[in-house]
Amino acid sequence: MAKAWNYNAGPSMIPVSVMEKAQKEFTDYNGLGLGIVEMSHRSAEYDAVAKNAEKLLRELLNIPDNYKVLFEQGGGRGQFAAICLNLLPEGGKADYFVTGHWSRCAYKECAEKYGEAILHECTEVDDNGQYFINYDKMQVTEGSSYAYLCYNETVNGLELNRLPDTGDVPLVIDMSSNILTRSIDVSKFGVIMFGAQKNVGPSGLTVTIVREDLLGSARKYCPSVFDWSVLAKFDSMYNTPTTFSWYMAGLAFEWIKEQGGVAELERRNIEKSNLLYDYVDNQDFYSCPIRREDRSRVNCVFTLKDESLNQEFLARAKELNLIGLKGHKVLGGMRASIYNAMPLEGVEVLVSFLKSFAKEHS
Ligand SMILES: *Cc1c(COP(=O)(O)O)cnc(C)c1O
């Protein structure tokens, strides 16, 4: 079977070399005579695996010493709750800058269960019918415990191109779909969280990077496994961690380092997404419903002008082994997720498919 081009939003493409290394070590890690998945998380050998992953991530993102890096479970959605339980006191309030599907989910989790979440609708539609992010709407409320943002809206295909000034109010950001795809200054954030299944590795692992002064204020009934100060105290091994995903994250971090680090991946992600958007913007068969400067570099949303061709488009793509192009169910249309592991060639293949499909149907 030929290798598929995988444009799924997550779980998503992983570099073949990373999977092959994991395949080898699955049954025998480093000549120990036991596989990585059967190793005790308390063993010295696994501890080295875990510590190495953290060290690499710190290096890649240049994480300052006053930040803890926590390796958790529960996904992005688990963190939507953990953020409130750790940062929002009873009776407190927090600002939610909603730009799309995932920030709205985070807002709802907070508003419906934990306290006063203040909704700021920050995505609007302009006169040309294109979505754009209105940064002027990102104003913090006095007395707010934190301001919440999603850096890249995976479903909607919108990505922030700058950050709001929130003064002393800590910025809490969901980078599930664009972590390690662009350079960031970690010190600008109070908390950065991401699930691993988009740009890093298999699902199961969630990482939270949290500034130390924000630890220690969790609500009493916050589950211990979601209490960041408990996780920090136990080096993320308060309960059994997701050992395999954590290990594979380490392999992915190593791969990113070998590629030249985050700056090089950012350059590639700009190149890849420009290739796709330049094509989509310069013909009449497809279009992109988002203003150019607010488009995601990793989740490229586009539509066929004649939506009655959607099924045929997806079926034809599948025949050619191009999979995962269907847009999220809440939005419709098409979406190509072209994360770090997707090489330029994968985007070239996609663009030539778009061209030939358009030619056959115009
Ligand atoms: C996928 C995704 C989530 C949800 O992650 P789960 O691990 O399924 O809970 C949250 N936020 C963003 C930006 C995502 O892309």
CSV table of C-alpha atoms and ligand atoms in Angstrom, one decimal:
chain,number,residue,atom,x,y,z
A,1,MET,CA,0.0,0.0,0.0
A,2,ALA,CA,1.4,3.4,-1.0
A,3,LYS,CA,1.8,5.9,1.8
A,4,ALA,CA,-1.2,8.2,2.2
A,5,TRP,CA,-1.0,11.9,2.3
A,6,ASN,CA,-2.7,12.6,5.6
A,7,TYR,CA,-4.3,16.0,6.0
A,8,ASN,CA,-6.3,15.1,9.1
A,9,ALA,CA,-6.5,17.7,11.9
A,10,GLY,CA,-5.5,15.4,14.7
A,11,PRO,CA,-4.4,12.7,15.4
A,12,SER,CA,-2.4,13.6,12.4
A,13,MET,CA,0.7,13.0,10.4
A,14,ILE,CA,3.9,11.9,12.3
A,15,PRO,CA,7.3,11.8,10.5
A,16,VAL,CA,8.0,8.3,9.2
A,17,SER,CA,11.5,8.3,10.8
A,18,VAL,CA,9.9,9.0,14.2
A,19,MET,CA,7.4,6.1,13.8
A,20,GLU,CA,10.1,3.8,12.7
A,21,LYS,CA,12.3,4.6,15.7
A,22,ALA,CA,9.3,4.0,17.9
A,23,GLN,CA,8.5,0.7,16.1
A,24,LYS,CA,12.0,-0.6,16.8
A,25,GLU,CA,11.9,0.5,20.5
A,26,PHE,CA,8.4,-0.8,20.9
A,27,THR,CA,9.7,-4.3,21.6
A,28,ASP,CA,13.2,-3.5,22.8
A,29,TYR,CA,14.2,-0.2,24.2
A,30,ASN,CA,17.9,0.6,24.0
A,31,GLY,CA,18.9,-3.1,24.2
A,32,LEU,CA,17.3,-3.5,27.6
A,33,GLY,CA,15.3,-6.5,26.4
A,34,LEU,CA,12.0,-4.9,27.1
A,35,GLY,CA,9.8,-2.6,25.1
A,36,ILE,CA,9.2,1.1,25.9
A,37,VAL,CA,5.5,0.4,26.6
A,38,GLU,CA,6.2,-2.2,29.3
A,39,MET,CA,8.8,-0.1,31.2
A,40,SER,CA,7.9,1.1,34.7
A,41,HIS,CA,7.5,4.9,34.8
A,42,ARG,CA,9.6,4.7,38.1
A,43,SER,CA,12.6,3.0,36.4
A,44,ALA,CA,15.8,5.0,36.0
A,45,GLU,CA,15.7,4.3,32.2
A,46,TYR,CA,12.2,5.7,31.8
A,47,ASP,CA,13.0,8.6,34.0
A,48,ALA,CA,15.8,9.5,31.6
A,49,VAL,CA,13.3,9.3,28.7
A,50,ALA,CA,10.9,11.7,30.5
A,51,LYS,CA,13.5,14.2,31.6
A,52,ASN,CA,15.1,14.2,28.1
A,53,ALA,CA,11.7,15.1,26.5
A,54,GLU,CA,11.3,18.0,28.9
A,55,LYS,CA,14.8,19.2,28.3
A,56,LEU,CA,14.3,19.2,24.6
A,57,LEU,CA,11.0,21.1,24.8
A,58,ARG,CA,12.6,23.7,27.0
A,59,GLU,CA,15.4,24.1,24.5
A,60,LEU,CA,13.1,24.3,21.5
A,61,LEU,CA,10.8,26.9,23.0
A,62,ASN,CA,13.5,28.6,25.1
A,63,ILE,CA,11.3,28.2,28.3
A,64,PRO,CA,12.5,30.4,31.1
A,65,ASP,CA,13.5,28.7,34.4
A,66,ASN,CA,10.5,30.2,36.3
A,67,TYR,CA,8.1,28.1,34.3
A,68,LYS,CA,7.1,24.5,35.0
A,69,VAL,CA,6.5,22.0,32.2
A,70,LEU,CA,3.8,19.5,33.1
A,71,PHE,CA,3.0,16.3,31.2
A,72,GLU,CA,-0.6,15.4,31.8
A,73,GLN,CA,-3.6,13.6,30.4
A,74,GLY,CA,-7.2,14.7,29.7
A,75,GLY,CA,-6.5,16.6,26.5
A,76,GLY,CA,-7.3,20.2,25.6
A,77,ARG,CA,-10.8,19.8,27.0
A,78,GLY,CA,-9.4,18.6,30.3
A,79,GLN,CA,-7.3,21.7,30.5
A,80,PHE,CA,-10.3,23.9,29.8
A,81,ALA,CA,-11.5,22.8,33.2
A,82,ALA,CA,-8.1,22.7,34.8
A,83,ILE,CA,-7.5,26.3,33.9
A,84,CYS,CA,-10.5,27.5,35.8
A,85,LEU,CA,-9.9,25.1,38.7
A,86,ASN,CA,-6.3,26.3,39.1
A,87,LEU,CA,-6.6,30.0,38.3
A,88,LEU,CA,-10.1,31.2,38.9
A,89,PRO,CA,-11.0,31.7,42.6
A,90,GLU,CA,-14.6,31.1,43.8
A,91,GLY,CA,-16.5,34.3,42.9
A,92,GLY,CA,-13.7,35.5,40.6
A,93,LYS,CA,-13.9,36.4,36.9
A,94,ALA,CA,-11.9,35.7,33.7
A,95,ASP,CA,-11.9,37.2,30.2
A,96,TYR,CA,-12.5,34.9,27.3
A,97,PHE,CA,-11.5,36.2,23.9
A,98,VAL,CA,-13.5,34.0,21.6
A,99,THR,CA,-12.2,33.7,18.0
A,100,GLY,CA,-13.8,30.3,17.0
A,101,HIS,CA,-14.8,26.8,17.9
A,102,TRP,CA,-12.2,25.9,20.5
A,103,SER,CA,-12.1,29.1,22.4
A,104,ARG,CA,-15.9,29.0,22.6
A,105,CYS,CA,-15.7,25.5,24.0
A,106,ALA,CA,-13.2,26.7,26.7
A,107,TYR,CA,-15.5,29.7,27.5
A,108,LYS,CA,-18.5,27.4,27.9
A,109,GLU,CA,-16.7,25.0,30.1
A,110,CYS,CA,-15.8,27.9,32.4
A,111,ALA,CA,-19.1,29.8,32.2
A,112,GLU,CA,-21.4,26.7,32.7
A,113,LYS,CA,-19.5,25.1,35.6
A,114,TYR,CA,-16.9,27.3,37.3
A,115,GLY,CA,-17.6,31.0,37.5
A,116,GLU,CA,-17.9,34.3,35.8
A,117,ALA,CA,-16.5,33.9,32.3
A,118,ILE,CA,-16.7,37.2,30.4
A,119,LEU,CA,-17.3,36.6,26.7
A,120,HIS,CA,-15.6,38.8,24.1
A,121,GLU,CA,-16.6,38.0,20.6
A,122,CYS,CA,-13.5,38.7,18.6
A,123,THR,CA,-14.1,37.2,15.2
A,124,GLU,CA,-16.2,39.2,12.7
A,125,VAL,CA,-17.2,39.1,9.1
A,126,ASP,CA,-16.3,42.0,6.8
A,127,ASP,CA,-18.2,43.4,3.8
A,128,ASN,CA,-16.7,40.9,1.5
A,129,GLY,CA,-18.0,38.0,3.6
A,130,GLN,CA,-14.6,37.2,5.0
A,131,TYR,CA,-13.9,36.4,8.6
A,132,PHE,CA,-11.3,38.4,10.5
A,133,ILE,CA,-10.0,38.8,14.0
A,134,ASN,CA,-10.9,42.1,15.7
A,135,TYR,CA,-8.0,42.7,18.1
A,136,ASP,CA,-9.7,45.8,19.5
A,137,LYS,CA,-12.2,43.6,21.2
A,138,MET,CA,-9.5,42.0,23.3
A,139,GLN,CA,-9.8,44.2,26.3
A,140,VAL,CA,-9.4,42.9,29.8
A,141,THR,CA,-11.9,43.5,32.6
A,142,GLU,CA,-10.7,45.0,35.9
A,143,GLY,CA,-10.2,42.3,38.5
A,144,SER,CA,-9.9,39.5,36.0
A,145,SER,CA,-7.9,36.5,37.0
A,146,TYR,CA,-6.7,35.7,33.5
A,147,ALA,CA,-7.4,36.4,29.8
A,148,TYR,CA,-7.9,33.3,27.7
A,149,LEU,CA,-7.0,32.9,24.0
A,150,CYS,CA,-6.7,30.2,21.4
A,151,TYR,CA,-3.6,30.9,19.3
A,152,ASN,CA,-4.8,28.8,16.3
A,153,GLU,CA,-8.5,27.9,15.8
A,154,THR,CA,-8.1,24.4,14.3
A,155,VAL,CA,-11.7,24.1,13.1
A,156,ASN,CA,-12.2,27.6,11.7
A,157,GLY,CA,-8.7,28.0,10.2
A,158,LEU,CA,-7.9,31.3,12.0
A,159,GLU,CA,-4.6,32.1,13.6
A,160,LEU,CA,-3.5,35.1,15.7
A,161,ASN,CA,-0.9,37.2,14.1
A,162,ARG,CA,-0.2,39.2,17.2
A,163,LEU,CA,-1.1,39.2,20.9
A,164,PRO,CA,-3.2,41.6,22.9
A,165,ASP,CA,-1.7,43.6,25.7
A,166,THR,CA,-3.3,42.4,28.9
A,167,GLY,CA,-1.0,44.3,31.3
A,168,ASP,CA,-0.7,42.3,34.6
A,169,VAL,CA,-3.5,39.9,33.8
A,170,PRO,CA,-1.9,36.6,32.8
A,171,LEU,CA,-2.5,35.4,29.3
A,172,VAL,CA,-3.6,31.8,29.1
A,173,ILE,CA,-3.2,30.3,25.7
A,174,ASP,CA,-4.3,27.1,23.9
A,175,MET,CA,-1.6,26.2,21.4
A,176,SER,CA,-2.9,22.6,20.7
A,177,SER,CA,-2.7,23.0,17.0
A,178,ASN,CA,0.3,25.4,16.5
A,179,ILE,CA,2.8,24.6,19.2
A,180,LEU,CA,6.3,24.4,17.8
A,181,THR,CA,5.1,25.7,14.4
A,182,ARG,CA,6.2,29.3,15.1
A,183,SER,CA,8.5,31.1,17.4
A,184,ILE,CA,7.0,32.5,20.6
A,185,ASP,CA,8.2,34.4,23.6
A,186,VAL,CA,7.1,32.1,26.5
A,187,SER,CA,7.6,34.9,29.0
A,188,LYS,CA,4.6,36.8,27.5
A,189,PHE,CA,2.3,34.1,28.8
A,190,GLY,CA,1.1,32.9,32.2
A,191,VAL,CA,0.1,29.5,30.9
A,192,ILE,CA,0.5,27.7,27.5
A,193,MET,CA,-1.2,24.4,27.0
A,194,PHE,CA,-1.4,21.9,24.2
A,195,GLY,CA,-2.5,18.4,23.3
A,196,ALA,CA,0.2,16.4,21.6
A,197,GLN,CA,-1.9,14.9,18.8
A,198,LYS,CA,-1.6,17.7,16.3
A,199,ASN,CA,2.0,18.8,16.0
A,200,VAL,CA,3.8,16.4,18.3
A,201,GLY,CA,2.8,12.8,18.4
A,202,PRO,CA,0.1,10.3,19.3
A,203,SER,CA,-2.9,11.4,21.4
A,204,GLY,CA,-3.0,10.9,25.2
A,205,LEU,CA,-0.5,13.5,26.3
A,206,THR,CA,-1.3,17.1,27.2
A,207,VAL,CA,1.4,19.6,28.1
A,208,THR,CA,1.0,22.6,30.3
A,209,ILE,CA,3.7,25.2,30.6
A,210,VAL,CA,2.9,27.4,33.7
A,211,ARG,CA,4.6,30.3,35.3
A,212,GLU,CA,5.5,29.3,38.9
A,213,ASP,CA,3.8,32.2,40.6
A,214,LEU,CA,0.5,31.0,39.2
A,215,LEU,CA,0.8,27.7,41.1
A,216,GLY,CA,-0.7,26.9,44.5
A,217,SER,CA,-4.2,28.5,44.1
A,218,ALA,CA,-6.2,25.6,42.9
A,219,ARG,CA,-9.7,25.1,44.3
A,220,LYS,CA,-9.9,22.6,47.1
A,221,TYR,CA,-12.1,20.3,45.0
A,222,CYS,CA,-9.8,20.4,42.0
A,223,PRO,CA,-9.0,16.8,41.2
A,224,SER,CA,-5.4,16.2,42.3
A,225,VAL,CA,-4.5,14.9,38.8
A,226,PHE,CA,-5.5,18.3,37.4
A,227,ASP,CA,-3.9,20.4,40.1
A,228,TRP,CA,-0.8,21.9,38.5
A,229,SER,CA,1.0,22.4,41.8
A,230,VAL,CA,0.5,18.7,42.6
A,231,LEU,CA,1.8,17.7,39.2
A,232,ALA,CA,4.8,20.1,39.5
A,233,LYS,CA,5.6,18.7,42.9
A,234,PHE,CA,5.6,15.1,41.6
A,235,ASP,CA,7.4,15.9,38.3
A,236,SER,CA,4.2,14.9,36.5
A,237,MET,CA,4.3,11.4,38.0
A,238,TYR,CA,1.7,11.8,40.7
A,239,ASN,CA,-0.3,9.2,38.9
A,240,THR,CA,1.0,7.0,36.1
A,241,PRO,CA,1.7,9.2,33.1
A,242,THR,CA,0.9,8.3,29.5
A,243,THR,CA,4.4,6.8,29.1
A,244,PHE,CA,4.2,6.0,25.4
A,245,SER,CA,2.9,9.4,24.3
A,246,TRP,CA,5.5,11.1,26.5
A,247,TYR,CA,8.2,9.0,25.0
A,248,MET,CA,7.0,9.7,21.4
A,249,ALA,CA,6.8,13.4,22.2
A,250,GLY,CA,10.5,13.2,23.0
A,251,LEU,CA,11.3,11.6,19.7
A,252,ALA,CA,9.3,14.4,17.9
A,253,PHE,CA,11.2,17.1,19.8
A,254,GLU,CA,14.4,15.5,18.7
A,255,TRP,CA,13.2,15.4,15.1
A,256,ILE,CA,12.3,19.1,15.3
A,257,LYS,CA,15.8,19.9,16.6
A,258,GLU,CA,17.3,17.9,13.8
A,259,GLN,CA,15.3,19.9,11.3
A,260,GLY,CA,16.8,23.1,12.5
A,261,GLY,CA,14.4,24.0,15.3
A,262,VAL,CA,11.2,26.0,15.5
A,263,ALA,CA,12.5,28.9,13.4
A,264,GLU,CA,13.1,26.6,10.5
A,265,LEU,CA,9.8,24.9,10.9
A,266,GLU,CA,8.1,28.3,11.0
A,267,ARG,CA,9.8,29.2,7.7
A,268,ARG,CA,8.5,26.0,6.1
A,269,ASN,CA,5.0,26.4,7.5
A,270,ILE,CA,4.9,29.9,5.9
A,271,GLU,CA,6.1,28.5,2.6
A,272,LYS,CA,3.7,25.6,2.6
A,273,SER,CA,0.6,27.6,3.6
A,274,ASN,CA,1.4,30.4,1.1
A,275,LEU,CA,1.7,27.8,-1.7
A,276,LEU,CA,-1.8,26.6,-0.9
A,277,TYR,CA,-3.4,30.0,-0.3
A,278,ASP,CA,-1.8,31.6,-3.3
A,279,TYR,CA,-3.4,29.0,-5.5
A,280,VAL,CA,-6.8,29.2,-3.7
A,281,ASP,CA,-6.9,33.0,-4.1
A,282,ASN,CA,-6.0,33.1,-7.7
A,283,GLN,CA,-8.8,31.1,-9.5
A,284,ASP,CA,-12.6,30.9,-9.3
A,285,PHE,CA,-13.2,27.3,-8.5
A,286,TYR,CA,-12.2,27.4,-4.8
A,287,SER,CA,-12.1,30.2,-2.2
A,288,CYS,CA,-11.0,30.8,1.4
A,289,PRO,CA,-13.5,32.5,3.7
A,290,ILE,CA,-10.9,34.2,5.9
A,291,ARG,CA,-8.9,37.4,5.5
A,292,ARG,CA,-5.4,36.6,4.4
A,293,GLU,CA,-3.6,38.0,7.5
A,294,ASP,CA,-5.7,36.0,9.9
A,295,ARG,CA,-5.4,32.6,8.1
A,296,SER,CA,-3.9,29.7,9.9
A,297,ARG,CA,-0.6,28.4,8.6
A,298,VAL,CA,-1.4,24.9,9.7
A,299,ASN,CA,-5.2,24.4,9.2
A,300,CYS,CA,-6.1,25.7,5.8
A,301,VAL,CA,-9.8,26.0,5.3
A,302,PHE,CA,-11.2,26.4,1.8
A,303,THR,CA,-14.5,25.8,0.0
A,304,LEU,CA,-15.6,24.7,-3.4
A,305,LYS,CA,-17.7,27.4,-5.0
A,306,ASP,CA,-20.1,24.7,-6.1
A,307,GLU,CA,-20.7,22.8,-2.9
A,308,SER,CA,-22.7,20.1,-4.7
A,309,LEU,CA,-19.3,18.8,-5.8
A,310,ASN,CA,-18.0,18.3,-2.2
A,311,GLN,CA,-18.7,14.5,-2.1
A,312,GLU,CA,-17.1,13.9,-5.5
A,313,PHE,CA,-14.1,16.0,-4.5
A,314,LEU,CA,-13.5,14.0,-1.3
A,315,ALA,CA,-14.1,10.6,-3.1
A,316,ARG,CA,-11.6,11.6,-5.9
A,317,ALA,CA,-9.1,12.7,-3.3
A,318,LYS,CA,-9.4,9.4,-1.4
A,319,GLU,CA,-8.8,7.4,-4.6
A,320,LEU,CA,-5.5,9.3,-4.9
A,321,ASN,CA,-4.7,8.5,-1.3
A,322,LEU,CA,-5.2,12.1,-0.1
A,323,ILE,CA,-7.1,11.7,3.1
A,324,GLY,CA,-8.6,13.9,5.8
A,325,LEU,CA,-9.7,16.9,3.7
A,326,LYS,CA,-13.2,17.1,4.9
A,327,GLY,CA,-13.9,20.3,7.0
A,328,HIS,CA,-14.9,19.9,10.6
A,329,LYS,CA,-18.6,19.1,11.0
A,330,VAL,CA,-19.5,22.4,12.7
A,331,LEU,CA,-18.2,24.4,9.7
A,332,GLY,CA,-18.4,22.2,6.5
A,333,GLY,CA,-16.2,22.9,3.5
A,334,MET,CA,-12.7,21.5,3.3
A,335,ARG,CA,-9.7,21.8,5.5
A,336,ALA,CA,-6.1,20.7,4.9
A,337,SER,CA,-4.1,20.3,8.1
A,338,ILE,CA,-0.5,20.8,7.2
A,339,TYR,CA,1.4,20.6,10.5
A,340,ASN,CA,5.1,20.3,11.1
A,341,ALA,CA,5.3,16.7,9.9
A,342,MET,CA,3.8,17.6,6.5
A,343,PRO,CA,6.6,18.2,4.0
A,344,LEU,CA,6.3,20.8,1.2
A,345,GLU,CA,5.8,17.9,-1.2
A,346,GLY,CA,2.5,17.1,0.5
A,347,VAL,CA,1.2,20.6,-0.2
A,348,GLU,CA,2.5,20.4,-3.8
A,349,VAL,CA,0.6,17.2,-4.3
A,350,LEU,CA,-2.5,18.7,-2.8
A,351,VAL,CA,-2.3,21.8,-5.0
A,352,SER,CA,-1.9,19.8,-8.2
A,353,PHE,CA,-4.9,17.7,-7.2
A,354,LEU,CA,-6.9,20.9,-6.6
A,355,LYS,CA,-5.9,22.1,-10.1
A,356,SER,CA,-6.8,18.9,-11.9
A,357,PHE,CA,-10.1,18.6,-10.1
A,358,ALA,CA,-11.0,22.2,-11.0
A,359,LYS,CA,-10.0,21.6,-14.6
A,360,GLU,CA,-12.2,18.4,-14.9
A,361,HIS,CA,-15.2,20.3,-13.5
A,362,SER,CA,-15.1,23.7,-15.2
B,1,LIG,C1,-8.0,19.6,19.2
B,1,LIG,C2,-8.1,20.8,20.0
B,1,LIG,C3,-8.6,20.8,21.3
B,1,LIG,C4,-9.3,19.6,22.0
B,1,LIG,O1,-8.4,18.7,22.3
B,1,LIG,P1,-8.8,17.3,23.0
B,1,LIG,O2,-7.5,16.7,23.2
B,1,LIG,O3,-9.6,16.6,22.0
B,1,LIG,O4,-9.5,17.6,24.3
B,1,LIG,C5,-8.6,22.0,22.0
B,1,LIG,N1,-8.1,23.1,21.5
B,1,LIG,C6,-7.6,23.1,20.2
B,1,LIG,C7,-7.0,24.4,19.7
B,1,LIG,C8,-7.5,22.0,19.5
B,1,LIG,O5,-7.0,22.0,18.2
